[in-house]
Coordinates of C-alpha atoms in Angstrom, one line a residue:
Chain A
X1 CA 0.0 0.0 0.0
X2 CA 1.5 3.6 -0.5
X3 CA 0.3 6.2 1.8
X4 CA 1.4 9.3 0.5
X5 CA 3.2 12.0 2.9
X6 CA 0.2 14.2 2.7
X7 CA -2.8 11.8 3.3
X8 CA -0.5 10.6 6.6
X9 CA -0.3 14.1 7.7
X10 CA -4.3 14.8 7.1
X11 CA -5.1 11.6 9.1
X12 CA -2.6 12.7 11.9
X13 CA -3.9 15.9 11.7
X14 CA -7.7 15.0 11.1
X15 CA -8.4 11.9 12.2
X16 CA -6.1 10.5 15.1
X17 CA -7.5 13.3 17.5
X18 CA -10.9 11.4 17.3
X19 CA -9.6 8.1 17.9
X20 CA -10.4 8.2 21.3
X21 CA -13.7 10.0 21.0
X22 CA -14.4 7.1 18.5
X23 CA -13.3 4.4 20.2
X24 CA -15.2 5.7 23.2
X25 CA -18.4 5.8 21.1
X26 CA -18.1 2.4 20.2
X27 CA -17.5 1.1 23.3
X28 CA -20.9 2.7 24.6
X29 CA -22.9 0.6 22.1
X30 CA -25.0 -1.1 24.1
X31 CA -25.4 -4.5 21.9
X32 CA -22.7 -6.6 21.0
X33 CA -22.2 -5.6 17.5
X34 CA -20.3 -9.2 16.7
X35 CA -16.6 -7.4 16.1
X36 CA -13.6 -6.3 17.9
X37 CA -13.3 -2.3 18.2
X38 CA -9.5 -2.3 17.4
X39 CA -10.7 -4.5 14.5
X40 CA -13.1 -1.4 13.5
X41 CA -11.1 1.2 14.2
X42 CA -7.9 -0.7 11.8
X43 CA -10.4 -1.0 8.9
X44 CA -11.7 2.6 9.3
X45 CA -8.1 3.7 9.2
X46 CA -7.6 1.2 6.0
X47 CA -10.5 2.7 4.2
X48 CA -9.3 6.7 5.0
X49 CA -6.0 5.7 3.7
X50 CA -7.4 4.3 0.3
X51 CA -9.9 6.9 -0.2
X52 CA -9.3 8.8 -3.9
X53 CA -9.2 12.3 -2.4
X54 CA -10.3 13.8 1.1
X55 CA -10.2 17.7 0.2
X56 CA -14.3 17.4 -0.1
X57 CA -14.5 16.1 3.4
X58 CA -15.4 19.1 5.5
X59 CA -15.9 17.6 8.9
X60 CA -13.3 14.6 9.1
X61 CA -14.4 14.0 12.4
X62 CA -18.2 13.1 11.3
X63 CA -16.6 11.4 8.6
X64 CA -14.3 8.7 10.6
X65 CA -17.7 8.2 13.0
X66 CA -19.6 7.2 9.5
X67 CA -16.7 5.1 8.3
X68 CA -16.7 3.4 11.1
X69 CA -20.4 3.0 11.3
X70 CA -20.3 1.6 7.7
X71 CA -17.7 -1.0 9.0
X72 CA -20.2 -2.4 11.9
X73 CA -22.9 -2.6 9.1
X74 CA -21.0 -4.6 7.0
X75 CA -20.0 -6.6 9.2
X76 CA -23.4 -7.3 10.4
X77 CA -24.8 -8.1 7.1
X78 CA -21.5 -10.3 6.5
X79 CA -22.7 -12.5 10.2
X80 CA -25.1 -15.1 9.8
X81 CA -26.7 -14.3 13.0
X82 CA -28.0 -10.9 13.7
X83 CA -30.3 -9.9 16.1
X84 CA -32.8 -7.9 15.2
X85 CA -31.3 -5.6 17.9
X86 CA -28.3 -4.8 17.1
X87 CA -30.0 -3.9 13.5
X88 CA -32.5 -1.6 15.0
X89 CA -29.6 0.0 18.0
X90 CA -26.7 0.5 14.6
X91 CA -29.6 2.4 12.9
X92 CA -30.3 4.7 15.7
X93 CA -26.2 5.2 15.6
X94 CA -26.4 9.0 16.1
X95 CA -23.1 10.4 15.3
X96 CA -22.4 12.7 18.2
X97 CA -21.9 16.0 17.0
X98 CA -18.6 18.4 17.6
X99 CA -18.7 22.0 18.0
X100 CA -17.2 24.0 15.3
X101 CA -13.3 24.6 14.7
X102 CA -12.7 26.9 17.4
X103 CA -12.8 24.4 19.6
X104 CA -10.4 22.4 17.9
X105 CA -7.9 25.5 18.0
X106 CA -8.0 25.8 21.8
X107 CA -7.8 21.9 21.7
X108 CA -4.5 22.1 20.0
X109 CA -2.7 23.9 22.8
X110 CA -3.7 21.5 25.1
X111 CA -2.4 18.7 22.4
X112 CA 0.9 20.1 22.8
X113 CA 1.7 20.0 26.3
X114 CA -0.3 16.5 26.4
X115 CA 2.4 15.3 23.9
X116 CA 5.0 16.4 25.8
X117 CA 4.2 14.8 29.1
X118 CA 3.1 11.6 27.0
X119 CA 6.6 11.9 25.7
X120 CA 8.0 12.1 29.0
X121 CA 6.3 9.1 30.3
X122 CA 7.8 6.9 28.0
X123 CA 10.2 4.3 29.3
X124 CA 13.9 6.6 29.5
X125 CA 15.5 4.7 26.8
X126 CA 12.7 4.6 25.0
X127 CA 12.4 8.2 25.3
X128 CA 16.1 9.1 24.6
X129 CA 15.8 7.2 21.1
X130 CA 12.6 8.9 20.2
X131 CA 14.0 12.4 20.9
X132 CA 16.9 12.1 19.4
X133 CA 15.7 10.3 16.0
X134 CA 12.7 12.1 16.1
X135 CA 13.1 15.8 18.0
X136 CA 16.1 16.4 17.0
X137 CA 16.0 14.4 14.0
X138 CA 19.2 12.2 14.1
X139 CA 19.9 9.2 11.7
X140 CA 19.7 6.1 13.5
X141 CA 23.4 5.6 12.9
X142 CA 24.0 8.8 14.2
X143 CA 21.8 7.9 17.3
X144 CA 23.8 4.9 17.6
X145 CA 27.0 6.4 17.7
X146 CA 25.6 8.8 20.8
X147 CA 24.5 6.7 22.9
X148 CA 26.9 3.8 22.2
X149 CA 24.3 0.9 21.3
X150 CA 23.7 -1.1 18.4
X151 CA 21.4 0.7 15.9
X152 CA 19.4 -2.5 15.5
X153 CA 18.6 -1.5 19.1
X154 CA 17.9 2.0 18.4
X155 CA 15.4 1.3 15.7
X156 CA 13.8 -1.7 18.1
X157 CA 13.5 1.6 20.9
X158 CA 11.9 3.7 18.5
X159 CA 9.4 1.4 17.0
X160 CA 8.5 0.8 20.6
X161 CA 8.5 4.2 21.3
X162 CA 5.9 5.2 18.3
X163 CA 3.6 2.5 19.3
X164 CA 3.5 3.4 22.2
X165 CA 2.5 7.1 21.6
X166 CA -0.1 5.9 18.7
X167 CA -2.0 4.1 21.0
X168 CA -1.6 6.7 24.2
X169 CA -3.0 9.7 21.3
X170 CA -5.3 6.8 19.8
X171 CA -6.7 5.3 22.7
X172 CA -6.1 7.3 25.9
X173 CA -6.9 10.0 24.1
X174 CA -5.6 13.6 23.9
X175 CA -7.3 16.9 25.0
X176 CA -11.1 17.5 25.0
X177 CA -12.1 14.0 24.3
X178 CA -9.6 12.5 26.6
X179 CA -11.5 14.2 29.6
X180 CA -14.2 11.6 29.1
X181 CA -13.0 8.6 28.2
X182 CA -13.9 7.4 31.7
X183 CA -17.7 7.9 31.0
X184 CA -18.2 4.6 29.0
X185 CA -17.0 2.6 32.3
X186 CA -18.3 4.7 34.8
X187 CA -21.8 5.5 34.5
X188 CA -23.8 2.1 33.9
X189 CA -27.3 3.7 32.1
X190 CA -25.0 3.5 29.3
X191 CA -24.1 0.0 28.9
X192 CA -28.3 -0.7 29.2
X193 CA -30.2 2.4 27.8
X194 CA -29.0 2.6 24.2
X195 CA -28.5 6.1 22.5
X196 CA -31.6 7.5 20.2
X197 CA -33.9 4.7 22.5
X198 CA -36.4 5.8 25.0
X199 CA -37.6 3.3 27.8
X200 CA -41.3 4.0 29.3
X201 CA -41.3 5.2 33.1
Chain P
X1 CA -1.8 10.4 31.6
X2 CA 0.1 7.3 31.9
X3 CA 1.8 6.0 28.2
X4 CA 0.0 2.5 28.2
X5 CA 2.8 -0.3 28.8
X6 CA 1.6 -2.7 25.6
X7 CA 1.5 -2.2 22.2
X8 CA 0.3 -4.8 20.3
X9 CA 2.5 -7.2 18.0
X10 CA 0.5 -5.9 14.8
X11 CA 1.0 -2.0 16.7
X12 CA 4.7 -2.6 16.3
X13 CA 5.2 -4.4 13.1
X14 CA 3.3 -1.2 11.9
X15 CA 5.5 1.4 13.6
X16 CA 8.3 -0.9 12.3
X17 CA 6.8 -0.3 8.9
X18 CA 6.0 3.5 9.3
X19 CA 9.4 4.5 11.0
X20 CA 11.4 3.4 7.8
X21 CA 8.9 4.6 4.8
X22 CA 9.4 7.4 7.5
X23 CA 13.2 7.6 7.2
X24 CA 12.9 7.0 3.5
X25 CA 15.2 3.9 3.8
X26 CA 13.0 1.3 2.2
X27 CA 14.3 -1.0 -0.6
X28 CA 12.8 -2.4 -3.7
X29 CA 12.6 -5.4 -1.7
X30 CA 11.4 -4.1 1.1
X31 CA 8.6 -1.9 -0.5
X32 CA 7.1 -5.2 -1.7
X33 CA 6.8 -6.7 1.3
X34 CA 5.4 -3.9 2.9
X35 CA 3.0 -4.0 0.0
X36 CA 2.5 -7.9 0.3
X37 CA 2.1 -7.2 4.2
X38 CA -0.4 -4.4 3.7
X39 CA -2.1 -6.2 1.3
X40 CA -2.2 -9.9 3.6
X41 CA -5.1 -8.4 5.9
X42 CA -7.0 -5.2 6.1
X43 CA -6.5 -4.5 9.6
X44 CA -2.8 -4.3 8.8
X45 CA -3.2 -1.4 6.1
X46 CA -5.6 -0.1 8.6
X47 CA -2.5 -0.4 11.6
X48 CA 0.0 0.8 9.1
X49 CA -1.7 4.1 8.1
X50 CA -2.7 4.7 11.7
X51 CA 1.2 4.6 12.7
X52 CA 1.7 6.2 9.8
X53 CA -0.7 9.3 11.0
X54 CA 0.9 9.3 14.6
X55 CA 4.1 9.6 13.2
X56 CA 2.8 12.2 11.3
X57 CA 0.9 13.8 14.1
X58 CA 4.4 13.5 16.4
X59 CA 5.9 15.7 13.3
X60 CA 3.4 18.2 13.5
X61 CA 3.7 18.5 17.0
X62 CA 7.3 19.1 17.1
X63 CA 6.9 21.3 14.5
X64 CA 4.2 23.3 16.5
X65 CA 6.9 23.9 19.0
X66 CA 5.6 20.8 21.6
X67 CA 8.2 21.5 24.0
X68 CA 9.4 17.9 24.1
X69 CA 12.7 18.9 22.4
X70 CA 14.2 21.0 25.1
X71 CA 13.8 17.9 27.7
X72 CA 16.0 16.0 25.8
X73 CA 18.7 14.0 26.7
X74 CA 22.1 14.9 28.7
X75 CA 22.7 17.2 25.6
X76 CA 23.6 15.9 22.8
X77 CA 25.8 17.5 20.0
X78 CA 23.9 19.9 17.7
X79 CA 23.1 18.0 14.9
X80 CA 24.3 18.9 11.6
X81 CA 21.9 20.0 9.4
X82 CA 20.2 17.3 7.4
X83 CA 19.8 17.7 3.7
X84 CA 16.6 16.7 2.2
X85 CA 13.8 14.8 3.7
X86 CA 13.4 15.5 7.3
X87 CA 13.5 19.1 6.8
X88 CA 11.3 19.1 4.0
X89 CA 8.8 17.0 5.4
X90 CA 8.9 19.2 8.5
X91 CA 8.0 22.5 6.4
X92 CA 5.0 20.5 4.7
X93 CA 3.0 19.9 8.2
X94 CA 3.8 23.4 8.5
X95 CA 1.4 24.3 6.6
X96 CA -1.1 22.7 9.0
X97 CA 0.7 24.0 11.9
X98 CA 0.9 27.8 10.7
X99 CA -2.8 27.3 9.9
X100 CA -3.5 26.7 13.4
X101 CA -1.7 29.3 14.7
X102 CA -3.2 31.8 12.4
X103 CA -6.4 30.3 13.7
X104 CA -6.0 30.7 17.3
X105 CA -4.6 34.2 16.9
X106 CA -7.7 35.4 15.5
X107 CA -9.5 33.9 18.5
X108 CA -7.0 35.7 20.6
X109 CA -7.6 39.1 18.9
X110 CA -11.5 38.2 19.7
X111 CA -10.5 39.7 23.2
X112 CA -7.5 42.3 23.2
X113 CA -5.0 42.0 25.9
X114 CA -5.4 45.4 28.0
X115 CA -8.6 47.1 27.0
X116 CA -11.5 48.0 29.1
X117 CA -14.4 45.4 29.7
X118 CA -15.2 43.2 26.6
X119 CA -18.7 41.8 26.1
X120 CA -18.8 38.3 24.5
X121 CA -22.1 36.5 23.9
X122 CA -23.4 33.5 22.2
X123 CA -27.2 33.8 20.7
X124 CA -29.5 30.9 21.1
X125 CA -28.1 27.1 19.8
X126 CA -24.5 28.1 19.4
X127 CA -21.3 27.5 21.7
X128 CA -18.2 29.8 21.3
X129 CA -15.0 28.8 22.1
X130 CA -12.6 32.3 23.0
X131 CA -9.2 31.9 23.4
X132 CA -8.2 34.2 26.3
X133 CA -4.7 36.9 26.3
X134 CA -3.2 34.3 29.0
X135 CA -4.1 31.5 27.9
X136 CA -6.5 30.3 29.2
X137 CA -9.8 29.1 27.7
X138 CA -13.4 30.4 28.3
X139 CA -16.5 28.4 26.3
X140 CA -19.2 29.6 26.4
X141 CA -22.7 28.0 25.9
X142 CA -26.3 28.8 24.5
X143 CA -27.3 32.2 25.7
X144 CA -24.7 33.0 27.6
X145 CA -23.3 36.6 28.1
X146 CA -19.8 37.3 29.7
X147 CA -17.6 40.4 30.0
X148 CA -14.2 40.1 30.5
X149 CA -11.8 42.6 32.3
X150 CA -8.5 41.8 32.4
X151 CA -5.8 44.0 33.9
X152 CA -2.0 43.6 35.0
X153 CA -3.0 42.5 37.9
X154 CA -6.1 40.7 38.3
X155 CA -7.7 38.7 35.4
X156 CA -11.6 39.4 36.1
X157 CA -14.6 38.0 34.1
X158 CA -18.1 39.1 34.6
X159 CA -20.9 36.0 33.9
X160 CA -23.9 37.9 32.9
X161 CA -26.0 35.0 31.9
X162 CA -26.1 31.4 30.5
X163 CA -23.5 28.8 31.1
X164 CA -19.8 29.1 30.9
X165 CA -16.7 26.7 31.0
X166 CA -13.7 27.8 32.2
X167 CA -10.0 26.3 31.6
X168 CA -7.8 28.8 33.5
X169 CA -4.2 29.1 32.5
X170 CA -1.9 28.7 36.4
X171 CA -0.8 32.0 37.2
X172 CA -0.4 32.8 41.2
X173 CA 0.3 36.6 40.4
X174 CA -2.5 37.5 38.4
X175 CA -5.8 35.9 40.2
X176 CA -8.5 34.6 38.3
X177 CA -11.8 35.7 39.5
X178 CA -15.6 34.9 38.2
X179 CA -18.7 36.8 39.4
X180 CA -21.7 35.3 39.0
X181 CA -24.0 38.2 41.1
X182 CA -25.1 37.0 43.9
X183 CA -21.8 34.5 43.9
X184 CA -17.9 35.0 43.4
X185 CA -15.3 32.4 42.1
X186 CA -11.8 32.7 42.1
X187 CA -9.4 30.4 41.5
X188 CA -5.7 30.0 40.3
X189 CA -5.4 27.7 37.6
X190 CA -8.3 24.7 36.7
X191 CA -11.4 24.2 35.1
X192 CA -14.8 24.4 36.1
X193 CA -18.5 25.6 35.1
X194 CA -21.0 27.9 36.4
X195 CA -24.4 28.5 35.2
X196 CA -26.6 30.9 36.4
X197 CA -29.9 28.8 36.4
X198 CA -32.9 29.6 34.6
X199 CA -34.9 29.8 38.0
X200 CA -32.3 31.6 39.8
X201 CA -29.1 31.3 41.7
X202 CA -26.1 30.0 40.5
X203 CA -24.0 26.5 40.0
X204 CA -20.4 25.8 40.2
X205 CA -19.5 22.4 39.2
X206 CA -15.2 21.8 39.2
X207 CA -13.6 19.8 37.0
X208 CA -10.2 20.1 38.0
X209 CA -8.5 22.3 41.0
X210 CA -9.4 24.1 43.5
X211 CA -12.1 26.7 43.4
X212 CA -13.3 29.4 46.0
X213 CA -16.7 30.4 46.3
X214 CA -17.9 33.7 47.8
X215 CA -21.1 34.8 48.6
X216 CA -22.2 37.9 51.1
X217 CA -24.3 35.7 53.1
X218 CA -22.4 32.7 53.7
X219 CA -18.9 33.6 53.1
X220 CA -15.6 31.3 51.4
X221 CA -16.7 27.5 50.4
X222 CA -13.6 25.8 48.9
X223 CA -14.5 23.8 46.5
X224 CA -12.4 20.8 44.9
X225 CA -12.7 18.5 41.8
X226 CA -16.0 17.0 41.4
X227 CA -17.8 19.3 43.9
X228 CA -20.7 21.3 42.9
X229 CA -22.1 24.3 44.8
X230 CA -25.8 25.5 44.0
X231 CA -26.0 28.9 45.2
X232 CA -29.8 29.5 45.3
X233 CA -31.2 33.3 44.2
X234 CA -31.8 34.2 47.8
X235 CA -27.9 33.2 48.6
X236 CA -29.6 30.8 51.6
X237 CA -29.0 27.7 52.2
X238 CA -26.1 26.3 49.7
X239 CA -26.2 22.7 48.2
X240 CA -23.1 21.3 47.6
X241 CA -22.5 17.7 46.6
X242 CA -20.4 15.7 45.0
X243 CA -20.1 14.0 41.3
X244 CA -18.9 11.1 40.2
X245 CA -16.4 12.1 37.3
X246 CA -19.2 10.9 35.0
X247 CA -21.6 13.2 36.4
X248 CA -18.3 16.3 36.0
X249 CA -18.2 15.1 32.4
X250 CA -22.3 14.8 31.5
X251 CA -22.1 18.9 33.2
X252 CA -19.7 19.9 30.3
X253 CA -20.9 17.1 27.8
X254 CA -22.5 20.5 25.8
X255 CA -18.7 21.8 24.8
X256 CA -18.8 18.9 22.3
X257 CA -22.2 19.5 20.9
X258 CA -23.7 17.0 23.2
X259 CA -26.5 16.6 25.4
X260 CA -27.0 13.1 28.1
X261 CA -30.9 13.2 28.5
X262 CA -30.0 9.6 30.4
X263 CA -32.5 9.6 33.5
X264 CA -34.3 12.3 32.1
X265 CA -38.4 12.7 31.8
X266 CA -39.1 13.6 28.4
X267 CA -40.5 16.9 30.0
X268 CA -37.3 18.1 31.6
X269 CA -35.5 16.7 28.2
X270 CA -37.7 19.1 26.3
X271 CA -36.9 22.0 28.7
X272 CA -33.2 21.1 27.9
X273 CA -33.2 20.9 24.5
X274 CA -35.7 24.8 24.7
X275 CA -32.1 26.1 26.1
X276 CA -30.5 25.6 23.1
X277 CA -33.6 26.4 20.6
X278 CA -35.8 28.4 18.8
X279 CA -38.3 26.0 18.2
X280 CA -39.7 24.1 21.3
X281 CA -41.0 20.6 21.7
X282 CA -44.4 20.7 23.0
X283 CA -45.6 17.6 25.4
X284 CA -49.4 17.5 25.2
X285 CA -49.9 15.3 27.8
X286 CA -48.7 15.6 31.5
X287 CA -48.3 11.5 31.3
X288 CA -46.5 11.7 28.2
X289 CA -43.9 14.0 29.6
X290 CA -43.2 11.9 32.2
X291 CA -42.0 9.1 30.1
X292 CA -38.2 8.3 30.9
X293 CA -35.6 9.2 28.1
X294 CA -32.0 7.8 27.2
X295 CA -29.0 8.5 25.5
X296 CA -26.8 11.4 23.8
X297 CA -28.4 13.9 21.0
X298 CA -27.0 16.4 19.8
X299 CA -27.7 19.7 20.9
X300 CA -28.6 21.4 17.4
X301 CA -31.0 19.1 16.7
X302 CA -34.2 18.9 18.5
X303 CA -36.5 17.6 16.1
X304 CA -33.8 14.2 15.9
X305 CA -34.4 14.0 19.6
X306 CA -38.5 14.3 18.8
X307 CA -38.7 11.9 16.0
X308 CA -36.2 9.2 18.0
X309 CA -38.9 9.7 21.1
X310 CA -41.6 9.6 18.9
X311 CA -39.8 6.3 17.4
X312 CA -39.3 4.7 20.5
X313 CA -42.4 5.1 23.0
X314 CA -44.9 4.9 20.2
X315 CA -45.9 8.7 20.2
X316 CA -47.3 10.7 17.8
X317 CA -45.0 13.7 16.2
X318 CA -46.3 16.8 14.4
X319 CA -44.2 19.2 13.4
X320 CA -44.8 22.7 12.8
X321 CA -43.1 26.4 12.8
X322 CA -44.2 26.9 15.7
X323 CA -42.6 23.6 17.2
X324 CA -42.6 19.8 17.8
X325 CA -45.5 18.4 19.0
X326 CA -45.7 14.7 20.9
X327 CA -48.7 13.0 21.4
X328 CA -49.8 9.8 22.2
X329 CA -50.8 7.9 19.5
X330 CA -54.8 8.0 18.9

């Protein structure tokens, strides 16, 4: 698969912020919907990636939720067995809605230092490899030679090192979104009362 | 936030992947299997892009001026300048990055540094975001109408109705102070909400830090994450109680657009939703509003919430200019 440079950059820039905030979503679905959410959120990711163009998508945020929504529908019609209520909870899916850019501006600022301190937390040589290769943007060889370790060892750091940070922006979650990730867990009424579904008093 | 411990073997084999397209090292050979390895399963094009986007994102970041770079470690050697890629790629997601600057200055010009008292407002159904001249962060939500005065000294902010969410930027010198009329918050750096309510008095729910409350008649209550005061419009008899950090969240749930009827009557869910719209939904029938209600709408969309009810308990929806009317079914 080629990714270009500029599609990676638009779903860092775009899409990775709402990872959380998706993930989130999808863990509040009240029916079991038959497949794994890494399993979702990998395909949603898969589809982005391939998509033609993504200039016309104005609100990339609604758009990942949809993707992702088209991936659990899919995947239901692909299951043998489905009950007729995860149909009827998947088509009450209501994409939450986001408040307009400015929000995402303030958001940013509170990115930063949040990627700093995730930075920080890293395991230290973990942390010393990713600077160097990646703040201060040193070869690996060059990375090697400073710290006096193999560079088959500096690349095994690093790779650890970004995986680690994917998944703390992806799943942990960064900013706004990251304030609430607890909610899914905490507050019951949401693992029984499904979104868009009223009960009778 | 803790850094989780695990990454998965698929996580890393993707980071693998991304780190050297990344450092523009790959081989013919090695671009085919990537290829042959993106193409094996979709969850690993779907892993590989997503590394692929933190990477990116990490970029961006540095390039925004995430001050990671200065805790680096013991020092090491300036590093040459590097020809070509790096550089290169770090200009293009400075595109992104200037754009975001640009964008949060003109927030920041919304309120100038210095001047006199500013008057910010949000009309019915919208939320404004306003970046502050220190930094710190002030939403505010349907209805509401703030003014700020800020001096050398003393950052002050006057809440003049409506709801407002405050992220406070930590600065000891210059303190921070909220007054809601018949109740006065000040605080040194953290987030929290007050609302004056639609029947009167005042609530202060805090999200994170410390915050004091004044009022004339019953003096300081400290307040500390999760607590919230209800000052009521005669400034006797405060309620405070605490949240659980679910309950913190469902308060400022409307920054994102959201609204948790959960627990709700469908009565006090239309009185919610007539906060943040022209067009109200109408419960004929005393019975009918007191039908339970559950899960998260959006805000700007009312007549969503009204068909989903209708949907659900079997009731009968007309709309009109006027409004949205539910019914029972005849």
């Amino acid at each position: 698969m080629s990714l270009s440079r500029e599609r990676a950059a638009w779903l860092g820039c775009h899409i990775l912020p709402h990872e959380a905030a998706l993930r989130q979503w999808l863990a509040r679905r009240p029916v079991d919907i038959g497949c794994d959410i890494d399993d979702i959120v990998q395909e949603a990711y898969a589809i982005l990636a391939g998509l033609e163009r993504v200039d016309h998508i104005r609100n990339p945020r609604n758009y990942l939720f949809e993707v992702a929504k088209s991936v659990i529908l899919q995947a239901l019609r692909r299951s043998r067995v489905v009950t007729i209520d995860a149909l009827t909870s998947t088509e009450v899916m209501q994409i939450p809605e986001e408040a307009p850019s400015p929000e995402r501006v303030a958001a940013d600022r509170q990115e930063l230092s949040h990627v700093t301190a995730l930075i920080a937390a890293l395991p230290v040589r973990c942390r010393e490899v990713f600077t160097l290769r990646k703040l201060q943007g040193l070869s690996q060889k060059d990375v090697a030679r400073q710290l006096d370790i193999a560079e088959s060892t500096v690349e095994k750091h690093t790779i650890k090192a970004l995986a680690l940070l994917t998944n703390a922006i992806g799943r942990g979650g960064l900013g706004r979104d990251a304030a609430s990730s607890t909610r899914a867990t905490q507050d019951e009424t949401f693992t029984d009362a499904s979104a868009g579904q009223c009960e009778r008093a | 936030m803790p850094v989780q411990d695990s990454a998965s073997a698929l996580e890393e084999a993707a980071a693998r992947w991304a780190l050297r397209v990344d450092a523009g090292t790959l081989s013919a050979q090695e671009e085919a299997e990537l290829d042959a390895w993106t193409k094996a399963d979709v969850r690993h094009a779907g892993a590989f892009a997503r590394a692929m986007a933190a990477s990116a994102y990490l970029d961006r970041a540095v390039a925004l001026g995430a001050p990671g770079a200065a805790m680096a470690v013991a020092q090491p050697a300036p590093a040459e300048p590097k020809p070509g890629r790096s550089q290169l790629s770090r200009r293009m997601w400075m595109g992104g990055a200037a754009g975001a600057l640009a964008a949060s200055l003109v927030a920041a010009v919304a309120v100038k540094p210095w001047s006199s008292a500013e008057r910010l407002s949000t009309p019915r159904g919208s939320i404004r975001r306003v970046a502050l001249a220190d930094g710190s962060a002030l939403t505010l939500n349907t209805g509401a109408s703030v003014e700020v005065n800020f001096a050398p000294q003393t950052r002050g902010i006057r809440l003049l109705a409506g709801e407002a969410n405050f992220d406070v930027t930590r600065d000891r010198t210059r303190p921070f102070t909220v007054d809601a009329g018949i109740a006065q918050i000040q605080v040194v750096g953290t987030s929290f909400l007050v609302r004056i309510l639609e029947v009167g008095g005042v609530s202060v729910t805090v999200r994170e830090g410390i915050v004091d409350v004044r009022t004339d008649l019953a003096g300081v209550t400290r307040l500390l994450a999760g607590d919230r005061l209800i000052v009521p419009a005669n400034g006797q008899g405060l309620v405070r109680d605490r949240l659980t950090p679910a309950a913190v969240d469902k308060a400022g749930l409307w920054q994102s657009g959201e609204l948790d009827l959960t627990g709700m009557t469908l009565g006090d869910a239309a009185a919610e939703f007539a906060r943040y719209s022209d067009r109200p939904i109408v419960i004929a029938d005393p019975a009918v509003a007191r039908l339970k209600v559950a899960g998260i709408y959006s805000i700007s969309d009312p007549a969503g919430f009204a068909q989903a009810a209708a949907d659900s308990m079997d009731l009968q929806l007309d709309q009109s200019d006027a409004g949205l009317r539910l019914s029972r079914r005849r």
